[in-house]
Amino acid sequence: MPKRATSSATSRRNLAIAIYVVSMVLPSYVTRESALGMPGIGLLLIGWIGIGNHIYAWLANPLIIFCFFGMKNKPTLCLYLSIAALVLSLDFMNVKSLGFDSSRDIAAGQVLSVGLGGAIWLLSIILTIFACATFFREKHLAQKIEHEDEQSS
């Protein structure tokens, strides 16, 4: 039984990573000027600047990336971190503008809605929570089996 849980947890983690990578190449926002619709990788690279403007969604990225690689060994910590990442990521919907275009038209960067990349990014975070929960369940199930084996010996 734990073998199956490992397979399921690993599959969920791999799916979350794949979806996260896909979100990096798709536009995160729909703006008035389509040329300003930045792909996720652009926001990953410069999104930390938003912290100065009280936009904290970018902070979800280091948490999720840590969880991608740490959830197998530290499922409890990663479960909490991935939930925190989801809470932080919701601030992503508060962005109203991505700046201005080359002619300094501030309205061109007005955010009209979340783009496909943004929606997929949020989905990857939700899938990461499920993957962490599966690793968490697997770890506790293995400990329970080990404890029962010790008692029966």
mmCIF file of C-alpha atoms in Angstrom:
data_model
loop_
_atom_site.group_PDB
_atom_site.id
_atom_site.type_symbol
_atom_site.label_atom_id
_atom_site.label_comp_id
_atom_site.label_asym_id
_atom_site.label_seq_id
_atom_site.Cartn_x
_atom_site.Cartn_y
_atom_site.Cartn_z
ATOM 1 C CA MET A 1 0.000 0.000 0.000
ATOM 2 C CA PRO A 2 2.712 2.605 0.769
ATOM 3 C CA LYS A 3 4.276 1.828 -2.638
ATOM 4 C CA ARG A 4 1.067 2.934 -4.381
ATOM 5 C CA ALA A 5 0.902 6.114 -2.274
ATOM 6 C CA THR A 6 4.481 6.935 -3.260
ATOM 7 C CA SER A 7 3.599 6.510 -6.908
ATOM 8 C CA SER A 8 0.502 8.679 -6.549
ATOM 9 C CA ALA A 9 2.358 11.374 -4.605
ATOM 10 C CA THR A 10 5.222 11.426 -7.075
ATOM 11 C CA SER A 11 2.817 11.606 -10.012
ATOM 12 C CA ARG A 12 1.003 14.540 -8.423
ATOM 13 C CA ARG A 13 4.283 16.313 -7.744
ATOM 14 C CA ASN A 14 5.461 15.770 -11.316
ATOM 15 C CA LEU A 15 2.139 17.024 -12.679
ATOM 16 C CA ALA A 16 2.338 20.140 -10.477
ATOM 17 C CA ILE A 17 5.891 20.827 -11.696
ATOM 18 C CA ALA A 18 4.903 20.330 -15.347
ATOM 19 C CA ILE A 19 1.928 22.675 -15.014
ATOM 20 C CA TYR A 20 4.095 25.256 -13.236
ATOM 21 C CA VAL A 21 6.611 25.137 -16.126
ATOM 22 C CA VAL A 22 3.796 25.526 -18.687
ATOM 23 C CA SER A 23 2.502 28.570 -16.772
ATOM 24 C CA MET A 24 5.896 30.219 -17.249
ATOM 25 C CA VAL A 25 5.493 30.471 -21.031
ATOM 26 C CA LEU A 26 1.874 31.682 -21.102
ATOM 27 C CA PRO A 27 0.652 35.243 -20.464
ATOM 28 C CA SER A 28 -0.163 35.770 -16.815
ATOM 29 C CA TYR A 29 -2.482 38.716 -17.397
ATOM 30 C CA VAL A 30 -4.718 40.056 -20.140
ATOM 31 C CA THR A 31 -3.943 43.742 -20.635
ATOM 32 C CA ARG A 32 -5.372 46.496 -22.841
ATOM 33 C CA GLU A 33 -2.241 46.320 -24.982
ATOM 34 C CA SER A 34 -1.537 42.662 -25.731
ATOM 35 C CA ALA A 35 2.201 43.315 -26.124
ATOM 36 C CA LEU A 36 2.336 44.076 -22.396
ATOM 37 C CA GLY A 37 0.871 40.672 -21.476
ATOM 38 C CA MET A 38 3.988 39.293 -19.843
ATOM 39 C CA PRO A 39 4.572 35.525 -19.695
ATOM 40 C CA GLY A 40 5.020 33.913 -16.304
ATOM 41 C CA ILE A 41 8.801 33.689 -16.614
ATOM 42 C CA GLY A 42 8.970 37.479 -16.899
ATOM 43 C CA LEU A 43 6.931 37.892 -13.749
ATOM 44 C CA LEU A 44 9.046 35.271 -11.997
ATOM 45 C CA LEU A 45 12.187 37.263 -12.837
ATOM 46 C CA ILE A 46 10.916 40.751 -11.959
ATOM 47 C CA GLY A 47 7.933 40.047 -9.712
ATOM 48 C CA TRP A 48 9.939 40.639 -6.556
ATOM 49 C CA ILE A 49 9.754 44.344 -7.430
ATOM 50 C CA GLY A 50 6.036 44.203 -6.666
ATOM 51 C CA ILE A 51 6.767 43.597 -2.990
ATOM 52 C CA GLY A 52 7.648 47.296 -2.721
ATOM 53 C CA ASN A 53 4.147 48.057 -4.042
ATOM 54 C CA HIS A 54 2.499 45.690 -1.543
ATOM 55 C CA ILE A 55 1.935 42.914 -4.084
ATOM 56 C CA TYR A 56 3.081 39.747 -2.326
ATOM 57 C CA ALA A 57 2.033 37.047 -4.814
ATOM 58 C CA TRP A 58 5.596 36.610 -6.100
ATOM 59 C CA LEU A 59 6.609 35.198 -2.697
ATOM 60 C CA ALA A 60 4.557 32.098 -3.512
ATOM 61 C CA ASN A 61 7.188 31.103 -6.101
ATOM 62 C CA PRO A 62 10.141 30.362 -3.790
ATOM 63 C CA LEU A 63 7.799 28.506 -1.430
ATOM 64 C CA ILE A 64 6.383 26.326 -4.197
ATOM 65 C CA ILE A 65 9.784 25.666 -5.760
ATOM 66 C CA PHE A 66 11.095 24.589 -2.340
ATOM 67 C CA CYS A 67 8.087 22.282 -1.964
ATOM 68 C CA PHE A 68 8.648 20.705 -5.386
ATOM 69 C CA PHE A 69 11.996 19.408 -4.164
ATOM 70 C CA GLY A 70 11.356 19.041 -0.430
ATOM 71 C CA MET A 71 7.906 17.501 -0.155
ATOM 72 C CA LYS A 72 9.130 13.910 -0.146
ATOM 73 C CA ASN A 73 11.477 14.437 2.813
ATOM 74 C CA LYS A 74 9.567 17.172 4.641
ATOM 75 C CA PRO A 75 5.894 16.684 3.747
ATOM 76 C CA THR A 76 4.509 18.406 6.857
ATOM 77 C CA LEU A 77 6.569 21.561 6.342
ATOM 78 C CA CYS A 78 5.808 21.599 2.624
ATOM 79 C CA LEU A 79 2.093 21.129 3.220
ATOM 80 C CA TYR A 80 2.055 24.271 5.370
ATOM 81 C CA LEU A 81 4.326 26.170 2.965
ATOM 82 C CA SER A 82 2.207 25.261 -0.058
ATOM 83 C CA ILE A 83 -0.953 26.444 1.731
ATOM 84 C CA ALA A 84 0.870 29.689 2.586
ATOM 85 C CA ALA A 85 1.879 29.946 -1.083
ATOM 86 C CA LEU A 86 -1.755 29.635 -2.134
ATOM 87 C CA VAL A 87 -2.759 32.426 0.247
ATOM 88 C CA LEU A 88 0.074 34.644 -1.049
ATOM 89 C CA SER A 89 -0.728 33.807 -4.667
ATOM 90 C CA LEU A 90 -4.265 35.136 -4.339
ATOM 91 C CA ASP A 91 -2.741 38.621 -4.126
ATOM 92 C CA PHE A 92 -1.933 38.052 -7.810
ATOM 93 C CA MET A 93 -5.521 39.090 -8.566
ATOM 94 C CA ASN A 94 -4.991 42.539 -7.023
ATOM 95 C CA VAL A 95 -2.586 43.694 -9.747
ATOM 96 C CA LYS A 96 -4.223 46.553 -11.664
ATOM 97 C CA SER A 97 -1.452 47.578 -14.062
ATOM 98 C CA LEU A 98 1.761 46.210 -15.551
ATOM 99 C CA GLY A 99 3.129 49.651 -16.332
ATOM 100 C CA PHE A 100 3.097 51.578 -19.582
ATOM 101 C CA ASP A 101 3.977 51.047 -23.229
ATOM 102 C CA SER A 102 6.769 52.693 -25.202
ATOM 103 C CA SER A 103 4.723 55.867 -25.739
ATOM 104 C CA ARG A 104 4.219 56.147 -21.958
ATOM 105 C CA ASP A 105 0.499 55.289 -22.188
ATOM 106 C CA ILE A 106 -0.238 54.077 -18.650
ATOM 107 C CA ALA A 107 -3.647 52.744 -19.716
ATOM 108 C CA ALA A 108 -1.992 50.280 -22.106
ATOM 109 C CA GLY A 109 -0.755 48.188 -19.194
ATOM 110 C CA GLN A 110 -4.098 48.113 -17.430
ATOM 111 C CA VAL A 111 -4.870 44.558 -16.333
ATOM 112 C CA LEU A 112 -8.250 43.410 -17.627
ATOM 113 C CA SER A 113 -8.152 39.872 -16.243
ATOM 114 C CA VAL A 114 -5.963 36.969 -15.214
ATOM 115 C CA GLY A 115 -4.454 35.258 -18.248
ATOM 116 C CA LEU A 116 -4.219 31.548 -18.947
ATOM 117 C CA GLY A 117 -0.707 31.419 -17.498
ATOM 118 C CA GLY A 118 -1.893 32.970 -14.248
ATOM 119 C CA ALA A 119 -4.764 30.516 -13.924
ATOM 120 C CA ILE A 120 -2.452 27.567 -14.646
ATOM 121 C CA TRP A 121 0.058 28.917 -12.112
ATOM 122 C CA LEU A 122 -2.657 28.920 -9.448
ATOM 123 C CA LEU A 123 -3.618 25.383 -10.473
ATOM 124 C CA SER A 124 -0.004 24.235 -10.033
ATOM 125 C CA ILE A 125 -0.035 25.583 -6.478
ATOM 126 C CA ILE A 126 -3.270 23.748 -5.692
ATOM 127 C CA LEU A 127 -1.832 20.531 -7.142
ATOM 128 C CA THR A 128 1.272 21.025 -5.021
ATOM 129 C CA ILE A 129 -0.927 21.129 -1.921
ATOM 130 C CA PHE A 130 -2.508 17.810 -2.934
ATOM 131 C CA ALA A 131 0.914 16.279 -3.649
ATOM 132 C CA CYS A 132 2.231 17.397 -0.252
ATOM 133 C CA ALA A 133 -0.876 16.012 1.451
ATOM 134 C CA THR A 134 -0.339 12.677 -0.308
ATOM 135 C CA PHE A 135 3.311 12.518 0.795
ATOM 136 C CA PHE A 136 2.165 13.503 4.320
ATOM 137 C CA ARG A 137 -0.408 10.692 4.343
ATOM 138 C CA GLU A 138 2.146 8.223 2.999
ATOM 139 C CA LYS A 139 4.666 9.145 5.701
ATOM 140 C CA HIS A 140 2.143 8.707 8.508
ATOM 141 C CA LEU A 141 0.844 5.452 7.059
ATOM 142 C CA ALA A 142 4.394 4.072 6.881
ATOM 143 C CA GLN A 143 5.030 5.136 10.488
ATOM 144 C CA LYS A 144 1.803 3.447 11.613
ATOM 145 C CA ILE A 145 2.730 0.196 9.848
ATOM 146 C CA GLU A 146 6.225 0.336 11.337
ATOM 147 C CA HIS A 147 4.794 0.945 14.816
ATOM 148 C CA GLU A 148 2.361 -1.994 14.452
ATOM 149 C CA ASP A 149 5.201 -4.259 13.268
ATOM 150 C CA GLU A 150 7.258 -3.313 16.335
ATOM 151 C CA GLN A 151 4.341 -4.065 18.669
ATOM 152 C CA SER A 152 3.606 -7.436 17.071
ATOM 153 C CA SER A 153 7.252 -8.548 17.391
#
